[in-house]
Coordinates of C-alpha atoms in Angstrom, one line a residue:
X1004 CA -8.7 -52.4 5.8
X1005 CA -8.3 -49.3 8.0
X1006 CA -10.7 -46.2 8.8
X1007 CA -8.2 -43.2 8.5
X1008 CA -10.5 -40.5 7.0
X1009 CA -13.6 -39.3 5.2
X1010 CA -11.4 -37.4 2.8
X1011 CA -11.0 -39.8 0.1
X1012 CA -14.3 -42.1 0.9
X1013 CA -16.7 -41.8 -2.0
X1014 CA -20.7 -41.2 -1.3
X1015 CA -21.3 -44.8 -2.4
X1016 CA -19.1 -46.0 0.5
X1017 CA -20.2 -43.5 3.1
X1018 CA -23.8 -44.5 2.6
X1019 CA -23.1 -47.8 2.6
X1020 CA -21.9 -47.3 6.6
X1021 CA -25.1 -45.4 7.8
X1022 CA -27.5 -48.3 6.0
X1023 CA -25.5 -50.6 7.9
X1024 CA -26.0 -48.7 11.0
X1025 CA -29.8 -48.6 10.6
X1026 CA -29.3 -52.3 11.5
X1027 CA -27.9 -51.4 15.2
X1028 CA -30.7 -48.8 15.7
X1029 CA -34.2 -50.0 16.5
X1030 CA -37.3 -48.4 15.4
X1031 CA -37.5 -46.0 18.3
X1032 CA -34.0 -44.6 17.7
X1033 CA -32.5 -46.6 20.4
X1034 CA -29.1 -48.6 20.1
X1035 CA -29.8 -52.0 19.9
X1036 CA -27.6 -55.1 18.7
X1037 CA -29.4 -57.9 16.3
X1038 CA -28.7 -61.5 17.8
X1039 CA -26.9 -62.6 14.3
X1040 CA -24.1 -59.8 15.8
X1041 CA -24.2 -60.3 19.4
X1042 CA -21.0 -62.6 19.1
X1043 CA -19.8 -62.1 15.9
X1044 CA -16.6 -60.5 17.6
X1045 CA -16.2 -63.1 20.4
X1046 CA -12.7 -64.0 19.4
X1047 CA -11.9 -60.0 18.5
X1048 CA -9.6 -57.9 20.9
X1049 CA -9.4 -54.5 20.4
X1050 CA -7.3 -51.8 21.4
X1051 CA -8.4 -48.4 22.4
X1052 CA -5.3 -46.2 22.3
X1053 CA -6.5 -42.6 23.6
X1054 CA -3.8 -40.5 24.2
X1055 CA -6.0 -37.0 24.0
X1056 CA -9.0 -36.8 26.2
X1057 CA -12.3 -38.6 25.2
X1058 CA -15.7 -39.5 27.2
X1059 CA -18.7 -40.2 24.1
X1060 CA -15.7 -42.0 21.3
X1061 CA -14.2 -43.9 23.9
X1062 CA -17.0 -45.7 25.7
X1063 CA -19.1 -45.9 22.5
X1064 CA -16.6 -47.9 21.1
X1065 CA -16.0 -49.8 24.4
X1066 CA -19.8 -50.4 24.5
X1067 CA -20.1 -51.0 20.8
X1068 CA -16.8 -53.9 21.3
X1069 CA -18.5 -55.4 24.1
X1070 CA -22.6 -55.8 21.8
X1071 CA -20.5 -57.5 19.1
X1072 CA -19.0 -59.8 21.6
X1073 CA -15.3 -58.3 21.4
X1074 CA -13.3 -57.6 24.2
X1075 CA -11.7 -54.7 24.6
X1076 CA -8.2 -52.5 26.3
X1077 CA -8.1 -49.3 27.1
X1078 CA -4.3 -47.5 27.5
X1079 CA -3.3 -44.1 27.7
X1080 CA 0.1 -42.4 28.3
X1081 CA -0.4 -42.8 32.2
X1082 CA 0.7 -46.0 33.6
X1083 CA 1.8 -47.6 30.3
X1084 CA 5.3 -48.1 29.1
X1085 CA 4.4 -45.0 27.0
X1086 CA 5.3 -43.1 30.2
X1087 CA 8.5 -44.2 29.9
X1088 CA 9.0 -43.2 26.6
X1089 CA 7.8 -45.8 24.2
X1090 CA 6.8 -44.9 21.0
X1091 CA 3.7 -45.2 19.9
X1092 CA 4.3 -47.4 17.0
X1093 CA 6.2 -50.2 19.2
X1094 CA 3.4 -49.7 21.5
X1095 CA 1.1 -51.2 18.8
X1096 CA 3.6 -53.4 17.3
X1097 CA 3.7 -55.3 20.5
X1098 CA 0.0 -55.4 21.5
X1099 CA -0.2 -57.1 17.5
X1100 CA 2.5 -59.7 18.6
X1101 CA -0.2 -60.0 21.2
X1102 CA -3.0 -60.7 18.6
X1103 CA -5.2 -57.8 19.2
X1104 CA -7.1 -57.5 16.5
X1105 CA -7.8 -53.5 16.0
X1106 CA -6.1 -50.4 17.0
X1107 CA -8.7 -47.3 17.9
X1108 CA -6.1 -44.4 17.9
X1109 CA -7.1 -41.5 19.0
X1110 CA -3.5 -38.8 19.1
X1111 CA -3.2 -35.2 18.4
X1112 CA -0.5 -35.5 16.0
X1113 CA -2.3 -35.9 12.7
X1114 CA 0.2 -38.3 10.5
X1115 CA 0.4 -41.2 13.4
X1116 CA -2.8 -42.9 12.5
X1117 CA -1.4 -42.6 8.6
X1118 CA 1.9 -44.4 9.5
X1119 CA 0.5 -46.9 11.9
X1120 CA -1.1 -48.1 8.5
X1121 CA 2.0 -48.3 6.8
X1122 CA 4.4 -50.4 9.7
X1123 CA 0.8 -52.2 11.0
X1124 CA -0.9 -55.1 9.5
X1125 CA -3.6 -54.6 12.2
X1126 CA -7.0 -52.6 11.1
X1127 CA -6.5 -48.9 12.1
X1128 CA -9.6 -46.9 13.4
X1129 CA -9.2 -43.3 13.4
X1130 CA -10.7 -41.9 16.5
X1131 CA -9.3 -38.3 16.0
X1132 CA -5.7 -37.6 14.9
X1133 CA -5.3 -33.7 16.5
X1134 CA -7.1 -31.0 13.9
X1135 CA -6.8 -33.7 11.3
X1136 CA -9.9 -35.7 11.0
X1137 CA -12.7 -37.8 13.3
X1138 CA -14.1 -39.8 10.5
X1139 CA -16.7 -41.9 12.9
X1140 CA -18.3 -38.3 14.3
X1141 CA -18.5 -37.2 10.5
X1142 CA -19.7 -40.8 10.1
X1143 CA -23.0 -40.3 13.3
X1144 CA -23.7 -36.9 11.9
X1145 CA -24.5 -37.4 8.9
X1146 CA -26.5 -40.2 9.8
X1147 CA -28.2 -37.9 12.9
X1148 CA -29.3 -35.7 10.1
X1149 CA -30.5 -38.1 7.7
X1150 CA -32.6 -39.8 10.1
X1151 CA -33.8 -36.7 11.2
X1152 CA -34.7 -35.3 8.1
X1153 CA -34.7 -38.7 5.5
X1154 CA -32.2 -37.0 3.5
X1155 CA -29.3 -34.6 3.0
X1156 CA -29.6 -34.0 -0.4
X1157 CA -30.2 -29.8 -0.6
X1158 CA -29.8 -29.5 3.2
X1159 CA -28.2 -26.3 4.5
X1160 CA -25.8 -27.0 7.4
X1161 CA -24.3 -24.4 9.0
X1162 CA -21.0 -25.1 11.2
X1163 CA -20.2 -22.5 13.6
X1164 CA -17.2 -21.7 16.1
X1165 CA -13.8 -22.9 16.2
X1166 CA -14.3 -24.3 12.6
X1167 CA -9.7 -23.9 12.0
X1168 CA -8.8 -26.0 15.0
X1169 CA -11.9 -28.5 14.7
X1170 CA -11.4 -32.1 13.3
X1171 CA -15.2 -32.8 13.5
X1172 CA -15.5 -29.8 11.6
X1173 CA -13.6 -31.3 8.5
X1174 CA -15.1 -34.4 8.6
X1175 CA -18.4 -32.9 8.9
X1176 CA -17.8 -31.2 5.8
X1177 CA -16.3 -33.6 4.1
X1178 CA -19.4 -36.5 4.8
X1179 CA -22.1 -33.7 4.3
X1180 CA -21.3 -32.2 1.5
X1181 CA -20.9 -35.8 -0.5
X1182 CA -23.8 -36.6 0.7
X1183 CA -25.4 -33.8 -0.9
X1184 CA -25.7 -31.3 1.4
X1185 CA -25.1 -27.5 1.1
X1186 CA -22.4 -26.9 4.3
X1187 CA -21.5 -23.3 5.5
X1188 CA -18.2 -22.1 7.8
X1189 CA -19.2 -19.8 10.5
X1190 CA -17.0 -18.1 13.0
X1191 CA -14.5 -15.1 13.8
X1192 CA -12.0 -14.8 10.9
X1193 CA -9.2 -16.4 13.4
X1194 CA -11.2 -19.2 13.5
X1195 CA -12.4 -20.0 10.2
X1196 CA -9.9 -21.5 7.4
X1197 CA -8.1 -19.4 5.5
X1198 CA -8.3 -19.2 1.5
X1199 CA -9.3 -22.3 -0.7
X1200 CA -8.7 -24.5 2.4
X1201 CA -11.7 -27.3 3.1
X1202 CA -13.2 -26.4 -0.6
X1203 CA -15.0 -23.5 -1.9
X1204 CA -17.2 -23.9 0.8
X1205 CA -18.9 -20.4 1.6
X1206 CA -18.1 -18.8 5.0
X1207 CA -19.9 -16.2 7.3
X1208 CA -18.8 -14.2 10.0
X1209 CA -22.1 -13.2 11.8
X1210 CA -23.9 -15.9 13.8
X1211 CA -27.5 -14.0 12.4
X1212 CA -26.4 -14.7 8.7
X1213 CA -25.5 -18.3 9.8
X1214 CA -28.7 -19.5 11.1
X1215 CA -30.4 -17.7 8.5
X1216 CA -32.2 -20.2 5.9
X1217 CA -30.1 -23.5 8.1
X1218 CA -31.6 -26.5 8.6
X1219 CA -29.1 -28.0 11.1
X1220 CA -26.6 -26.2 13.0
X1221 CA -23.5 -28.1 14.1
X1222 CA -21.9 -25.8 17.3
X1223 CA -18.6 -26.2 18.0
X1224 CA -17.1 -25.4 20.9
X1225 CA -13.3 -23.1 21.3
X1226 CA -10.2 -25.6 21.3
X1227 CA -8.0 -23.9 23.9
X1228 CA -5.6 -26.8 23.8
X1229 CA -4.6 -26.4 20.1
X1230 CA -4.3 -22.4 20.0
X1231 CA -0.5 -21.5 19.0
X1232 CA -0.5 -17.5 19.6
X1233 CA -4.0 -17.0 18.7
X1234 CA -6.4 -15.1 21.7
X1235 CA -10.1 -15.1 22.2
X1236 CA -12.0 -13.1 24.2
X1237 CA -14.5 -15.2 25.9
X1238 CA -16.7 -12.2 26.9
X1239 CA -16.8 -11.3 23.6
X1240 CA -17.5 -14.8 21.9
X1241 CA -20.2 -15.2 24.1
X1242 CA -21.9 -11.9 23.4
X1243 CA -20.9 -12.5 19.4
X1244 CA -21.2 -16.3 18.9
X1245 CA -23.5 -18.0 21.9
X1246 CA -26.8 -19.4 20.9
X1247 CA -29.8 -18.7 23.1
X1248 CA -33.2 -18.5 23.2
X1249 CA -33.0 -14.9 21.3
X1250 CA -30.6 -15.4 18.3
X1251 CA -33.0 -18.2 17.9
X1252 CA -36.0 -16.6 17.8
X1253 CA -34.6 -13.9 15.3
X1254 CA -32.8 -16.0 13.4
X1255 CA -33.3 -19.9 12.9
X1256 CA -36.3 -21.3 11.2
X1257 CA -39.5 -23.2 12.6
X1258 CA -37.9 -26.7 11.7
X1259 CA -34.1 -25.9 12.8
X1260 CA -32.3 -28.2 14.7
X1261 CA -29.0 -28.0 16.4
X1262 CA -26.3 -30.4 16.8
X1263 CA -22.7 -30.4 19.0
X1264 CA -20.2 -33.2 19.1
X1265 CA -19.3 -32.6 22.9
X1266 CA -18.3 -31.8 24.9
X1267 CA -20.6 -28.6 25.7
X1268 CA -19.6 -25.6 27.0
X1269 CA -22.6 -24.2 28.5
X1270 CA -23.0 -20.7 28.8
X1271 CA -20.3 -20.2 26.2
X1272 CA -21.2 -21.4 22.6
X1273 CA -24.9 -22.7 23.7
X1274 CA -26.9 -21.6 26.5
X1275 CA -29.0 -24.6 28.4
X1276 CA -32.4 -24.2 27.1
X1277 CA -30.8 -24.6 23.4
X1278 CA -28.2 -27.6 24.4
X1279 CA -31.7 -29.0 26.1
X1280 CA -34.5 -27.9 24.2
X1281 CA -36.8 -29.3 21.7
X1282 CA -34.2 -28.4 18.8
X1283 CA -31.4 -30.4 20.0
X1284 CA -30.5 -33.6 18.3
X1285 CA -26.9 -33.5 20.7
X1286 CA -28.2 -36.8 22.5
X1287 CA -29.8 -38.6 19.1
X1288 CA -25.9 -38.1 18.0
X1289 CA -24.9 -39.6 21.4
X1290 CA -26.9 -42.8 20.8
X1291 CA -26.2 -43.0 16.6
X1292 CA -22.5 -42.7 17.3
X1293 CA -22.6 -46.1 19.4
X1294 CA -24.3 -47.5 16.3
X1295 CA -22.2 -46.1 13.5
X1296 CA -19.1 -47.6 16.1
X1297 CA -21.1 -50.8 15.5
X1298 CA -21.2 -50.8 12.1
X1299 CA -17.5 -49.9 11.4
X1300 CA -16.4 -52.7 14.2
X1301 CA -18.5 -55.3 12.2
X1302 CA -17.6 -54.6 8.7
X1303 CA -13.4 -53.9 9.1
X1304 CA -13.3 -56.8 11.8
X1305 CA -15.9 -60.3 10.8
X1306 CA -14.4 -62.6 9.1

């Protein structure tokens, strides 16, 4: 059983995770581990293969290993045989010889985590596969939003930025809108999808017009790494795109709230009294994503 994608998961599933997560949540929001799980992964390795960059996926899924009683490894390209130039795949294929029971893959080319499947018997987590997917951050926010609000059914989300380049954006949309809610594309045409891609999901190109009637905002921030030819003008983003305290005012409503997978660019997409402010659910995801991490862990892995 592998976690490739949100693509293909039906509403039924989906849910199914963020009940289970409630479990690793305690009433005041704060990750906690019931003692039936606390070792229910004491004989579990798992493997954390990050070869992009990664700070909040990483060490929630370290810190969510280590509640369930699992141990974990960490590799990247530096200082592994991967250096040298291994493959990825007989990377993986000897770390399974090994008996590691899970592979967390996080890569930016977006078939790997698909083929890993097909020459692995091991379970495959998806941690991000390059613009592709990042099925556990779709996963924490739609369960940010549902605690915050007790449902998504009707909510308006608004997704704004570098929408074309973002794999949180897609799984965002993807989890959202079969959950029910109403999802929006915001940005500057080079960064938005083109044609029927992601659905028929309406898109805007004035930050005003997609604030306007949102209940959540998810802020993305621009994905230099992944540009091929494409230019932005950071002066001009920031005058056209940032969120402060005015667009705010002018735009959002009372009960708005804004979300950001991380990392944050201050002073570029969100100013610091929005990323900080009473609005922000950014460190509510922080905490939910160690217990969505949880939940996946314990359902692919106990036996």
């Amino acid at each position: 059983m592998h976690l490739i994608g949100l693509e293909h998961m039906n509403a039924t599933e989906l849910s199914g995770y963020l009940d289970f997560a409630e479990e690793f949540l305690d009433e005041r929001g704060r990750v906690c581990t019931p003692g039936r799980w606390r070792q229910s992964l004491a004989d579990v390795s798992v493997a954390l293969l990050f070869l992009e960059p990664s700070t909040r996926t990483r060490v929630s899924f370290e810190l969510a290993a280590q509640r369930l009683g699992a141990s974990s490894v960490y590799l990247s390209a530096d200082g592994t045989s991967l250096e040298k130039g291994e493959s990825v795949l007989d990377t993986c294929r000897n770390l399974e010889a090994m008996g590691v029971g899970a592979f967390i893959v996080r890569h930016n080319q977006r078939e790997l985590a698909h083929q890993l499947t097909r020459e692995l018997e091991t379970p495959i987590i998806n941690a991000g596969n390059g613009s592709g997917e990042h099925p556990t951050q779709g996963m924490l926010d739609a369960l940010t939003l549902r605690r915050h609000f007790g449902s998504l059914q009707g909510l308006k989300v608004s997704i704004v930025g570098d929408v074309v380049h973002s794999r949180v954006a897609r799984s965002d949309a993807y989890a959202l809108t079969k959950l029910g809610a109403e999802v929006t594309l915001a940005g500057p045409a080079m960064l938005l999808p083109a044609g029927k891609n992601w659905g028929e999901k309406r898109r805007v190109y004035n930050l005003d017009e997609a604030l306007e009637g949102a209940d959540a905002v998810i802020v993305l921030r621009i994905q230099r790494e992944r540009f091929v030819g494409e230019v932005v003008e950071v002066d001009a983003y920031i005058r056209d795109w940032s969120i402060d305290e005015e667009v705010v005012a002018r735009a959002m409503t009372p009960n708005a709230v804004i979300m950001h997978p991380g990392p944050v660019m201050r002073g570029v997409e969100l100013q610091d009294t929005i990323a900080d402010g009473p609005r922000s659910l950014i460190l509510h995801q922080v905490a939910n994503g160690v217990a969505i991490r949880q939940a996946i862990l314990a359902r692919l892995l106990v036996r």
